[in-house]
JSON list of C-alpha atoms in Angstrom, two decimals:
[
{"chain": "B", "resi": 1, "resn": "UNK", "atom": "CA", "xyz": [91.28, 71.99, -116.37]},
{"chain": "B", "resi": 2, "resn": "UNK", "atom": "CA", "xyz": [87.93, 71.09, -118.17]},
{"chain": "B", "resi": 3, "resn": "UNK", "atom": "CA", "xyz": [88.72, 67.40, -117.05]},
{"chain": "B", "resi": 4, "resn": "UNK", "atom": "CA", "xyz": [89.27, 68.19, -113.49]},
{"chain": "B", "resi": 5, "resn": "UNK", "atom": "CA", "xyz": [85.95, 70.58, -113.31]},
{"chain": "B", "resi": 6, "resn": "UNK", "atom": "CA", "xyz": [84.21, 67.74, -114.87]},
{"chain": "B", "resi": 7, "resn": "UNK", "atom": "CA", "xyz": [85.55, 65.25, -112.33]},
{"chain": "B", "resi": 8, "resn": "UNK", "atom": "CA", "xyz": [84.81, 67.63, -109.21]},
{"chain": "B", "resi": 9, "resn": "UNK", "atom": "CA", "xyz": [81.29, 67.94, -110.69]},
{"chain": "B", "resi": 10, "resn": "UNK", "atom": "CA", "xyz": [80.83, 64.18, -111.06]},
{"chain": "B", "resi": 11, "resn": "UNK", "atom": "CA", "xyz": [82.11, 63.64, -107.35]},
{"chain": "B", "resi": 12, "resn": "UNK", "atom": "CA", "xyz": [79.86, 66.25, -105.91]},
{"chain": "B", "resi": 13, "resn": "UNK", "atom": "CA", "xyz": [76.68, 65.33, -107.66]},
{"chain": "B", "resi": 14, "resn": "UNK", "atom": "CA", "xyz": [76.76, 61.69, -108.95]},
{"chain": "B", "resi": 15, "resn": "UNK", "atom": "CA", "xyz": [74.45, 60.31, -106.76]},
{"chain": "B", "resi": 16, "resn": "UNK", "atom": "CA", "xyz": [71.71, 62.83, -107.47]},
{"chain": "B", "resi": 17, "resn": "UNK", "atom": "CA", "xyz": [72.02, 62.47, -111.15]},
{"chain": "B", "resi": 18, "resn": "UNK", "atom": "CA", "xyz": [72.03, 58.56, -111.18]},
{"chain": "B", "resi": 19, "resn": "UNK", "atom": "CA", "xyz": [68.91, 58.80, -109.13]},
{"chain": "B", "resi": 20, "resn": "UNK", "atom": "CA", "xyz": [67.29, 61.38, -111.50]},
{"chain": "B", "resi": 21, "resn": "UNK", "atom": "CA", "xyz": [68.46, 59.47, -114.55]},
{"chain": "B", "resi": 22, "resn": "UNK", "atom": "CA", "xyz": [66.58, 56.46, -113.40]},
{"chain": "B", "resi": 23, "resn": "UNK", "atom": "CA", "xyz": [63.38, 58.25, -112.30]},
{"chain": "B", "resi": 24, "resn": "UNK", "atom": "CA", "xyz": [63.25, 59.96, -115.82]},
{"chain": "B", "resi": 25, "resn": "UNK", "atom": "CA", "xyz": [63.83, 56.59, -117.64]},
{"chain": "B", "resi": 26, "resn": "UNK", "atom": "CA", "xyz": [61.52, 54.70, -115.39]},
{"chain": "B", "resi": 27, "resn": "UNK", "atom": "CA", "xyz": [58.70, 57.20, -116.13]},
{"chain": "B", "resi": 28, "resn": "UNK", "atom": "CA", "xyz": [58.89, 56.86, -119.90]},
{"chain": "B", "resi": 29, "resn": "UNK", "atom": "CA", "xyz": [59.28, 53.33, -119.50]},
{"chain": "B", "resi": 30, "resn": "UNK", "atom": "CA", "xyz": [55.90, 53.23, -117.28]},
{"chain": "B", "resi": 31, "resn": "UNK", "atom": "CA", "xyz": [54.29, 55.61, -120.00]},
{"chain": "B", "resi": 32, "resn": "UNK", "atom": "CA", "xyz": [55.24, 53.16, -122.83]},
{"chain": "B", "resi": 33, "resn": "UNK", "atom": "CA", "xyz": [53.92, 50.26, -120.84]},
{"chain": "B", "resi": 34, "resn": "UNK", "atom": "CA", "xyz": [50.52, 52.26, -120.13]},
{"chain": "B", "resi": 35, "resn": "UNK", "atom": "CA", "xyz": [49.92, 52.72, -124.07]},
{"chain": "B", "resi": 36, "resn": "UNK", "atom": "CA", "xyz": [50.63, 49.23, -124.32]},
{"chain": "B", "resi": 37, "resn": "UNK", "atom": "CA", "xyz": [48.15, 48.14, -121.70]},
{"chain": "B", "resi": 38, "resn": "UNK", "atom": "CA", "xyz": [45.46, 50.64, -123.37]},
{"chain": "B", "resi": 39, "resn": "UNK", "atom": "CA", "xyz": [46.10, 48.84, -126.58]},
{"chain": "B", "resi": 40, "resn": "UNK", "atom": "CA", "xyz": [45.19, 45.43, -125.26]},
{"chain": "B", "resi": 41, "resn": "UNK", "atom": "CA", "xyz": [42.15, 46.60, -123.58]},
{"chain": "B", "resi": 42, "resn": "UNK", "atom": "CA", "xyz": [40.70, 49.03, -126.09]},
{"chain": "B", "resi": 43, "resn": "UNK", "atom": "CA", "xyz": [42.42, 47.68, -129.17]},
{"chain": "B", "resi": 44, "resn": "UNK", "atom": "CA", "xyz": [45.17, 49.34, -131.29]},
{"chain": "B", "resi": 45, "resn": "UNK", "atom": "CA", "xyz": [42.56, 50.94, -133.48]},
{"chain": "B", "resi": 46, "resn": "UNK", "atom": "CA", "xyz": [40.32, 52.57, -130.88]},
{"chain": "B", "resi": 47, "resn": "UNK", "atom": "CA", "xyz": [43.88, 53.90, -129.33]},
{"chain": "B", "resi": 48, "resn": "UNK", "atom": "CA", "xyz": [44.87, 55.32, -132.61]},
{"chain": "B", "resi": 49, "resn": "UNK", "atom": "CA", "xyz": [41.38, 56.61, -133.00]},
{"chain": "B", "resi": 50, "resn": "UNK", "atom": "CA", "xyz": [41.31, 58.35, -129.52]},
{"chain": "B", "resi": 51, "resn": "UNK", "atom": "CA", "xyz": [44.94, 59.90, -129.73]},
{"chain": "B", "resi": 52, "resn": "UNK", "atom": "CA", "xyz": [43.96, 61.39, -133.12]},
{"chain": "B", "resi": 53, "resn": "UNK", "atom": "CA", "xyz": [40.43, 62.57, -132.06]},
{"chain": "B", "resi": 54, "resn": "UNK", "atom": "CA", "xyz": [41.26, 63.94, -128.82]},
{"chain": "B", "resi": 55, "resn": "UNK", "atom": "CA", "xyz": [44.80, 65.31, -129.65]},
{"chain": "B", "resi": 56, "resn": "UNK", "atom": "CA", "xyz": [45.97, 63.70, -126.69]},
{"chain": "B", "resi": 57, "resn": "UNK", "atom": "CA", "xyz": [49.45, 61.82, -126.39]},
{"chain": "B", "resi": 58, "resn": "UNK", "atom": "CA", "xyz": [48.35, 59.83, -123.01]},
{"chain": "B", "resi": 59, "resn": "UNK", "atom": "CA", "xyz": [51.90, 60.32, -121.86]},
{"chain": "B", "resi": 60, "resn": "UNK", "atom": "CA", "xyz": [51.51, 63.33, -119.50]},
{"chain": "B", "resi": 61, "resn": "UNK", "atom": "CA", "xyz": [52.78, 61.12, -116.56]},
{"chain": "B", "resi": 62, "resn": "UNK", "atom": "CA", "xyz": [56.20, 62.31, -117.64]},
{"chain": "B", "resi": 63, "resn": "UNK", "atom": "CA", "xyz": [55.18, 66.01, -118.21]},
{"chain": "B", "resi": 64, "resn": "UNK", "atom": "CA", "xyz": [56.95, 67.68, -115.20]},
{"chain": "B", "resi": 65, "resn": "UNK", "atom": "CA", "xyz": [59.57, 64.83, -114.21]},
{"chain": "B", "resi": 66, "resn": "UNK", "atom": "CA", "xyz": [62.55, 66.37, -116.47]},
{"chain": "B", "resi": 67, "resn": "UNK", "atom": "CA", "xyz": [61.74, 69.59, -115.07]},
{"chain": "B", "resi": 68, "resn": "UNK", "atom": "CA", "xyz": [61.76, 68.59, -111.56]},
{"chain": "B", "resi": 69, "resn": "UNK", "atom": "CA", "xyz": [64.93, 66.67, -112.33]},
{"chain": "B", "resi": 70, "resn": "UNK", "atom": "CA", "xyz": [66.83, 69.87, -113.69]},
{"chain": "B", "resi": 71, "resn": "UNK", "atom": "CA", "xyz": [66.01, 72.05, -110.70]},
{"chain": "B", "resi": 72, "resn": "UNK", "atom": "CA", "xyz": [66.98, 69.47, -108.54]},
{"chain": "B", "resi": 73, "resn": "UNK", "atom": "CA", "xyz": [70.54, 69.17, -110.44]},
{"chain": "B", "resi": 74, "resn": "UNK", "atom": "CA", "xyz": [71.11, 73.00, -110.35]},
{"chain": "B", "resi": 75, "resn": "UNK", "atom": "CA", "xyz": [70.31, 72.69, -106.57]},
{"chain": "B", "resi": 76, "resn": "UNK", "atom": "CA", "xyz": [72.52, 69.39, -105.78]},
{"chain": "B", "resi": 77, "resn": "UNK", "atom": "CA", "xyz": [75.60, 71.15, -107.99]},
{"chain": "B", "resi": 78, "resn": "UNK", "atom": "CA", "xyz": [75.50, 74.73, -106.66]},
{"chain": "B", "resi": 79, "resn": "UNK", "atom": "CA", "xyz": [73.59, 75.34, -103.26]},
{"chain": "B", "resi": 80, "resn": "UNK", "atom": "CA", "xyz": [76.22, 73.37, -101.14]},
{"chain": "B", "resi": 81, "resn": "UNK", "atom": "CA", "xyz": [79.05, 75.57, -102.68]},
{"chain": "B", "resi": 82, "resn": "UNK", "atom": "CA", "xyz": [77.13, 78.63, -102.22]},
{"chain": "B", "resi": 83, "resn": "UNK", "atom": "CA", "xyz": [76.23, 77.66, -98.54]},
{"chain": "B", "resi": 84, "resn": "UNK", "atom": "CA", "xyz": [79.78, 76.83, -97.73]},
{"chain": "B", "resi": 85, "resn": "UNK", "atom": "CA", "xyz": [81.29, 79.77, -99.67]},
{"chain": "B", "resi": 86, "resn": "UNK", "atom": "CA", "xyz": [83.36, 76.99, -101.44]},
{"chain": "B", "resi": 87, "resn": "UNK", "atom": "CA", "xyz": [82.60, 78.57, -104.97]},
{"chain": "B", "resi": 88, "resn": "UNK", "atom": "CA", "xyz": [85.03, 81.51, -103.97]},
{"chain": "B", "resi": 89, "resn": "UNK", "atom": "CA", "xyz": [88.01, 79.00, -103.98]},
{"chain": "B", "resi": 90, "resn": "UNK", "atom": "CA", "xyz": [86.83, 77.52, -107.33]},
{"chain": "B", "resi": 91, "resn": "UNK", "atom": "CA", "xyz": [86.83, 80.91, -108.91]},
{"chain": "B", "resi": 92, "resn": "UNK", "atom": "CA", "xyz": [90.64, 81.18, -107.60]},
{"chain": "B", "resi": 93, "resn": "UNK", "atom": "CA", "xyz": [91.57, 78.44, -109.97]},
{"chain": "B", "resi": 94, "resn": "UNK", "atom": "CA", "xyz": [93.57, 79.56, -113.30]},
{"chain": "B", "resi": 95, "resn": "UNK", "atom": "CA", "xyz": [90.67, 79.41, -115.32]},
{"chain": "B", "resi": 96, "resn": "UNK", "atom": "CA", "xyz": [88.35, 82.33, -116.64]},
{"chain": "B", "resi": 97, "resn": "UNK", "atom": "CA", "xyz": [85.19, 82.57, -114.64]},
{"chain": "B", "resi": 98, "resn": "UNK", "atom": "CA", "xyz": [83.05, 82.47, -117.71]},
{"chain": "B", "resi": 99, "resn": "UNK", "atom": "CA", "xyz": [84.71, 79.09, -118.95]},
{"chain": "B", "resi": 100, "resn": "UNK", "atom": "CA", "xyz": [84.50, 77.80, -115.40]},
{"chain": "B", "resi": 101, "resn": "UNK", "atom": "CA", "xyz": [80.77, 78.23, -114.89]},
{"chain": "B", "resi": 102, "resn": "UNK", "atom": "CA", "xyz": [80.42, 77.15, -118.69]},
{"chain": "B", "resi": 103, "resn": "UNK", "atom": "CA", "xyz": [82.05, 73.90, -117.88]},
{"chain": "B", "resi": 104, "resn": "UNK", "atom": "CA", "xyz": [79.98, 73.27, -114.48]},
{"chain": "B", "resi": 105, "resn": "UNK", "atom": "CA", "xyz": [76.76, 73.96, -116.38]},
{"chain": "B", "resi": 106, "resn": "UNK", "atom": "CA", "xyz": [78.04, 71.72, -119.37]},
{"chain": "B", "resi": 107, "resn": "UNK", "atom": "CA", "xyz": [78.34, 69.04, -116.97]},
{"chain": "B", "resi": 108, "resn": "UNK", "atom": "CA", "xyz": [74.86, 69.13, -115.58]},
{"chain": "B", "resi": 109, "resn": "UNK", "atom": "CA", "xyz": [73.48, 69.71, -119.11]},
{"chain": "B", "resi": 110, "resn": "UNK", "atom": "CA", "xyz": [74.90, 66.51, -120.59]},
{"chain": "B", "resi": 111, "resn": "UNK", "atom": "CA", "xyz": [73.96, 64.76, -117.21]},
{"chain": "B", "resi": 112, "resn": "UNK", "atom": "CA", "xyz": [70.40, 65.74, -117.99]},
{"chain": "B", "resi": 113, "resn": "UNK", "atom": "CA", "xyz": [70.44, 65.17, -121.86]},
{"chain": "B", "resi": 114, "resn": "UNK", "atom": "CA", "xyz": [71.82, 61.60, -121.62]},
{"chain": "B", "resi": 115, "resn": "UNK", "atom": "CA", "xyz": [68.80, 60.20, -119.53]},
{"chain": "B", "resi": 116, "resn": "UNK", "atom": "CA", "xyz": [66.60, 62.35, -121.70]},
{"chain": "B", "resi": 117, "resn": "UNK", "atom": "CA", "xyz": [67.51, 60.92, -124.65]},
{"chain": "B", "resi": 118, "resn": "UNK", "atom": "CA", "xyz": [67.59, 57.42, -123.47]},
{"chain": "B", "resi": 119, "resn": "UNK", "atom": "CA", "xyz": [64.00, 58.04, -121.81]},
{"chain": "B", "resi": 120, "resn": "UNK", "atom": "CA", "xyz": [62.87, 59.15, -125.41]},
{"chain": "B", "resi": 121, "resn": "UNK", "atom": "CA", "xyz": [64.40, 56.02, -126.78]},
{"chain": "B", "resi": 122, "resn": "UNK", "atom": "CA", "xyz": [62.74, 53.67, -124.44]},
{"chain": "B", "resi": 123, "resn": "UNK", "atom": "CA", "xyz": [59.29, 55.33, -125.17]},
{"chain": "B", "resi": 124, "resn": "UNK", "atom": "CA", "xyz": [59.57, 55.21, -128.61]},
{"chain": "B", "resi": 125, "resn": "UNK", "atom": "CA", "xyz": [60.61, 51.50, -128.63]},
{"chain": "B", "resi": 126, "resn": "UNK", "atom": "CA", "xyz": [58.01, 50.33, -126.07]},
{"chain": "B", "resi": 127, "resn": "UNK", "atom": "CA", "xyz": [55.07, 51.55, -128.64]},
{"chain": "B", "resi": 128, "resn": "UNK", "atom": "CA", "xyz": [56.69, 50.86, -131.73]},
{"chain": "B", "resi": 129, "resn": "UNK", "atom": "CA", "xyz": [54.44, 47.64, -131.98]},
{"chain": "B", "resi": 130, "resn": "UNK", "atom": "CA", "xyz": [51.23, 49.20, -131.24]},
{"chain": "B", "resi": 131, "resn": "UNK", "atom": "CA", "xyz": [51.15, 52.82, -132.90]},
{"chain": "B", "resi": 132, "resn": "UNK", "atom": "CA", "xyz": [51.95, 53.81, -136.48]},
{"chain": "B", "resi": 133, "resn": "UNK", "atom": "CA", "xyz": [54.98, 56.24, -137.23]},
{"chain": "B", "resi": 134, "resn": "UNK", "atom": "CA", "xyz": [52.93, 59.57, -137.56]},
{"chain": "B", "resi": 135, "resn": "UNK", "atom": "CA", "xyz": [51.36, 58.98, -134.22]},
{"chain": "B", "resi": 136, "resn": "UNK", "atom": "CA", "xyz": [54.64, 58.17, -132.55]},
{"chain": "B", "resi": 137, "resn": "UNK", "atom": "CA", "xyz": [56.19, 61.17, -134.42]},
{"chain": "B", "resi": 138, "resn": "UNK", "atom": "CA", "xyz": [53.55, 63.03, -132.82]},
{"chain": "B", "resi": 139, "resn": "UNK", "atom": "CA", "xyz": [54.07, 61.70, -129.34]},
{"chain": "B", "resi": 140, "resn": "UNK", "atom": "CA", "xyz": [57.79, 62.68, -129.82]},
{"chain": "B", "resi": 141, "resn": "UNK", "atom": "CA", "xyz": [56.67, 66.22, -130.91]},
{"chain": "B", "resi": 142, "resn": "UNK", "atom": "CA", "xyz": [54.62, 66.31, -127.85]},
{"chain": "B", "resi": 143, "resn": "UNK", "atom": "CA", "xyz": [57.35, 65.14, -125.36]},
{"chain": "B", "resi": 144, "resn": "UNK", "atom": "CA", "xyz": [60.35, 66.94, -126.61]},
{"chain": "B", "resi": 145, "resn": "UNK", "atom": "CA", "xyz": [59.27, 70.51, -124.88]},
{"chain": "B", "resi": 146, "resn": "UNK", "atom": "CA", "xyz": [59.07, 68.51, -121.68]},
{"chain": "B", "resi": 147, "resn": "UNK", "atom": "CA", "xyz": [62.33, 67.27, -121.99]},
{"chain": "B", "resi": 148, "resn": "UNK", "atom": "CA", "xyz": [63.92, 70.70, -123.18]},
{"chain": "B", "resi": 149, "resn": "UNK", "atom": "CA", "xyz": [62.02, 72.06, -119.91]},
{"chain": "B", "resi": 150, "resn": "UNK", "atom": "CA", "xyz": [64.11, 70.02, -117.93]},
{"chain": "B", "resi": 151, "resn": "UNK", "atom": "CA", "xyz": [67.18, 71.72, -119.36]},
{"chain": "B", "resi": 152, "resn": "UNK", "atom": "CA", "xyz": [65.61, 75.13, -119.13]},
{"chain": "B", "resi": 153, "resn": "UNK", "atom": "CA", "xyz": [64.80, 74.36, -115.42]},
{"chain": "B", "resi": 154, "resn": "UNK", "atom": "CA", "xyz": [68.31, 73.44, -114.62]},
{"chain": "B", "resi": 155, "resn": "UNK", "atom": "CA", "xyz": [69.92, 76.55, -116.38]},
{"chain": "B", "resi": 156, "resn": "UNK", "atom": "CA", "xyz": [67.31, 78.73, -114.74]},
{"chain": "B", "resi": 157, "resn": "UNK", "atom": "CA", "xyz": [67.53, 77.28, -111.32]},
{"chain": "B", "resi": 158, "resn": "UNK", "atom": "CA", "xyz": [71.28, 77.77, -111.63]},
{"chain": "B", "resi": 159, "resn": "UNK", "atom": "CA", "xyz": [70.84, 81.45, -112.42]},
{"chain": "B", "resi": 160, "resn": "UNK", "atom": "CA", "xyz": [68.79, 81.85, -109.13]},
{"chain": "B", "resi": 161, "resn": "UNK", "atom": "CA", "xyz": [70.89, 79.72, -106.90]},
{"chain": "B", "resi": 162, "resn": "UNK", "atom": "CA", "xyz": [74.33, 81.34, -107.98]},
{"chain": "B", "resi": 163, "resn": "UNK", "atom": "CA", "xyz": [72.72, 84.84, -107.25]},
{"chain": "B", "resi": 164, "resn": "UNK", "atom": "CA", "xyz": [73.98, 86.10, -103.88]},
{"chain": "B", "resi": 165, "resn": "UNK", "atom": "CA", "xyz": [71.47, 88.73, -103.56]},
{"chain": "B", "resi": 166, "resn": "UNK", "atom": "CA", "xyz": [67.97, 87.56, -102.42]},
{"chain": "B", "resi": 167, "resn": "UNK", "atom": "CA", "xyz": [66.29, 90.47, -103.87]},
{"chain": "B", "resi": 168, "resn": "UNK", "atom": "CA", "xyz": [67.58, 89.72, -107.21]},
{"chain": "B", "resi": 169, "resn": "UNK", "atom": "CA", "xyz": [66.62, 85.94, -106.64]},
{"chain": "B", "resi": 170, "resn": "UNK", "atom": "CA", "xyz": [63.06, 86.76, -106.09]},
{"chain": "B", "resi": 171, "resn": "UNK", "atom": "CA", "xyz": [62.48, 88.56, -109.44]},
{"chain": "B", "resi": 172, "resn": "UNK", "atom": "CA", "xyz": [64.65, 85.79, -111.16]},
{"chain": "B", "resi": 173, "resn": "UNK", "atom": "CA", "xyz": [62.26, 83.22, -109.83]},
{"chain": "B", "resi": 174, "resn": "UNK", "atom": "CA", "xyz": [59.34, 85.09, -110.86]},
{"chain": "B", "resi": 175, "resn": "UNK", "atom": "CA", "xyz": [60.73, 85.64, -114.49]},
{"chain": "B", "resi": 176, "resn": "UNK", "atom": "CA", "xyz": [62.18, 82.04, -114.51]},
{"chain": "B", "resi": 177, "resn": "UNK", "atom": "CA", "xyz": [58.49, 80.85, -114.08]},
{"chain": "B", "resi": 178, "resn": "UNK", "atom": "CA", "xyz": [57.23, 82.48, -116.73]},
{"chain": "B", "resi": 179, "resn": "UNK", "atom": "CA", "xyz": [59.71, 81.23, -119.09]},
{"chain": "B", "resi": 180, "resn": "UNK", "atom": "CA", "xyz": [59.22, 77.92, -118.07]},
{"chain": "B", "resi": 181, "resn": "UNK", "atom": "CA", "xyz": [55.60, 78.34, -118.83]},
{"chain": "B", "resi": 182, "resn": "UNK", "atom": "CA", "xyz": [56.52, 78.49, -122.22]},
{"chain": "B", "resi": 183, "resn": "UNK", "atom": "CA", "xyz": [57.31, 74.71, -122.56]},
{"chain": "B", "resi": 184, "resn": "UNK", "atom": "CA", "xyz": [53.84, 73.73, -121.22]},
{"chain": "B", "resi": 185, "resn": "UNK", "atom": "CA", "xyz": [51.45, 75.91, -122.73]},
{"chain": "B", "resi": 186, "resn": "UNK", "atom": "CA", "xyz": [49.58, 72.99, -124.39]},
{"chain": "B", "resi": 187, "resn": "UNK", "atom": "CA", "xyz": [49.48, 69.13, -124.52]},
{"chain": "B", "resi": 188, "resn": "UNK", "atom": "CA", "xyz": [48.34, 68.86, -127.97]},
{"chain": "B", "resi": 189, "resn": "UNK", "atom": "CA", "xyz": [50.88, 66.56, -129.70]},
{"chain": "B", "resi": 190, "resn": "UNK", "atom": "CA", "xyz": [51.52, 68.90, -132.91]},
{"chain": "B", "resi": 191, "resn": "UNK", "atom": "CA", "xyz": [51.03, 72.32, -131.21]},
{"chain": "B", "resi": 192, "resn": "UNK", "atom": "CA", "xyz": [54.82, 73.01, -131.04]},
{"chain": "B", "resi": 193, "resn": "UNK", "atom": "CA", "xyz": [55.88, 71.77, -134.40]},
{"chain": "B", "resi": 194, "resn": "UNK", "atom": "CA", "xyz": [56.33, 75.35, -135.58]},
{"chain": "B", "resi": 195, "resn": "UNK", "atom": "CA", "xyz": [58.32, 76.41, -132.65]},
{"chain": "B", "resi": 196, "resn": "UNK", "atom": "CA", "xyz": [60.24, 73.27, -131.60]},
{"chain": "B", "resi": 197, "resn": "UNK", "atom": "CA", "xyz": [63.39, 74.78, -133.51]},
{"chain": "B", "resi": 198, "resn": "UNK", "atom": "CA", "xyz": [63.31, 77.93, -131.66]},
{"chain": "B", "resi": 199, "resn": "UNK", "atom": "CA", "xyz": [62.81, 76.04, -128.27]},
{"chain": "B", "resi": 200, "resn": "UNK", "atom": "CA", "xyz": [66.02, 73.77, -129.14]},
{"chain": "B", "resi": 201, "resn": "UNK", "atom": "CA", "xyz": [68.04, 76.86, -130.17]},
{"chain": "B", "resi": 202, "resn": "UNK", "atom": "CA", "xyz": [67.04, 79.14, -127.60]},
{"chain": "B", "resi": 203, "resn": "UNK", "atom": "CA", "xyz": [67.21, 77.03, -124.45]},
{"chain": "B", "resi": 204, "resn": "UNK", "atom": "CA", "xyz": [70.86, 76.39, -124.18]},
{"chain": "B", "resi": 205, "resn": "UNK", "atom": "CA", "xyz": [71.31, 80.38, -124.44]},
{"chain": "B", "resi": 206, "resn": "UNK", "atom": "CA", "xyz": [70.00, 80.64, -120.92]},
{"chain": "B", "resi": 207, "resn": "UNK", "atom": "CA", "xyz": [73.39, 79.38, -119.45]},
{"chain": "B", "resi": 208, "resn": "UNK", "atom": "CA", "xyz": [74.39, 82.90, -120.30]},
{"chain": "B", "resi": 209, "resn": "UNK", "atom": "CA", "xyz": [72.21, 84.16, -117.40]},
{"chain": "B", "resi": 210, "resn": "UNK", "atom": "CA", "xyz": [74.27, 82.64, -114.88]},
{"chain": "B", "resi": 211, "resn": "UNK", "atom": "CA", "xyz": [77.26, 84.53, -115.95]},
{"chain": "B", "resi": 212, "resn": "UNK", "atom": "CA", "xyz": [75.16, 87.48, -114.24]},
{"chain": "B", "resi": 213, "resn": "UNK", "atom": "CA", "xyz": [74.85, 85.78, -111.07]},
{"chain": "B", "resi": 214, "resn": "UNK", "atom": "CA", "xyz": [78.41, 84.88, -111.08]},
{"chain": "B", "resi": 215, "resn": "UNK", "atom": "CA", "xyz": [79.49, 88.38, -111.47]},
{"chain": "B", "resi": 216, "resn": "UNK", "atom": "CA", "xyz": [77.56, 89.40, -108.69]},
{"chain": "B", "resi": 217, "resn": "UNK", "atom": "CA", "xyz": [79.19, 86.68, -106.30]},
{"chain": "B", "resi": 218, "resn": "UNK", "atom": "CA", "xyz": [82.60, 87.83, -107.66]},
{"chain": "B", "resi": 219, "resn": "UNK", "atom": "CA", "xyz": [82.14, 91.44, -106.81]},
{"chain": "B", "resi": 220, "resn": "UNK", "atom": "CA", "xyz": [80.60, 90.27, -103.26]},
{"chain": "B", "resi": 221, "resn": "UNK", "atom": "CA", "xyz": [77.32, 91.80, -103.59]},
{"chain": "B", "resi": 222, "resn": "UNK", "atom": "CA", "xyz": [74.88, 90.84, -100.59]},
{"chain": "B", "resi": 223, "resn": "UNK", "atom": "CA", "xyz": [71.70, 91.94, -99.63]}
]
């Protein structure tokens, strides 16, 4: 059954996730090329000193790309089923509804994690010859919350889209905005170091919120 659900989600949203993956990776590649160009123009030593002195990773061009991709992923997966009421048919499958929504969300998370990891790899490889290890790690620490924001955005947007009651959707969107803000408090490379473990652990737990929306949908609650 899990394979069948994955296949259904793949057929439904494969083109969106392919496009989103290309965009994420391309923005990371561009950020790497930008740093290489700066190294050519200003010199590697000056680039290092600027990053260290200003606490600026210089790759903020990719800052909101994973978030937008994640929100779009949730909409592409769940909005058509909610609009056409197809989700009711899916819930009649001989599979627990918690397992069902868990499998659907797992597909979306994997579809975002894979290009995110590839984008991080592309960025790191593109700057390996111009920046020392310590600065590359600092850039990784600065960008990781942005990529995690993509996962959080996907899970929170799924929570909102799956909610059939518009009044609840409004406060869910407000709460989601405050949660997402946590991932963008600062651009300082080392600022998130003490809390990176907390972000990585708690972000996947946001999937539990979609169960609440699915319960409202199953019970037929409407405005």
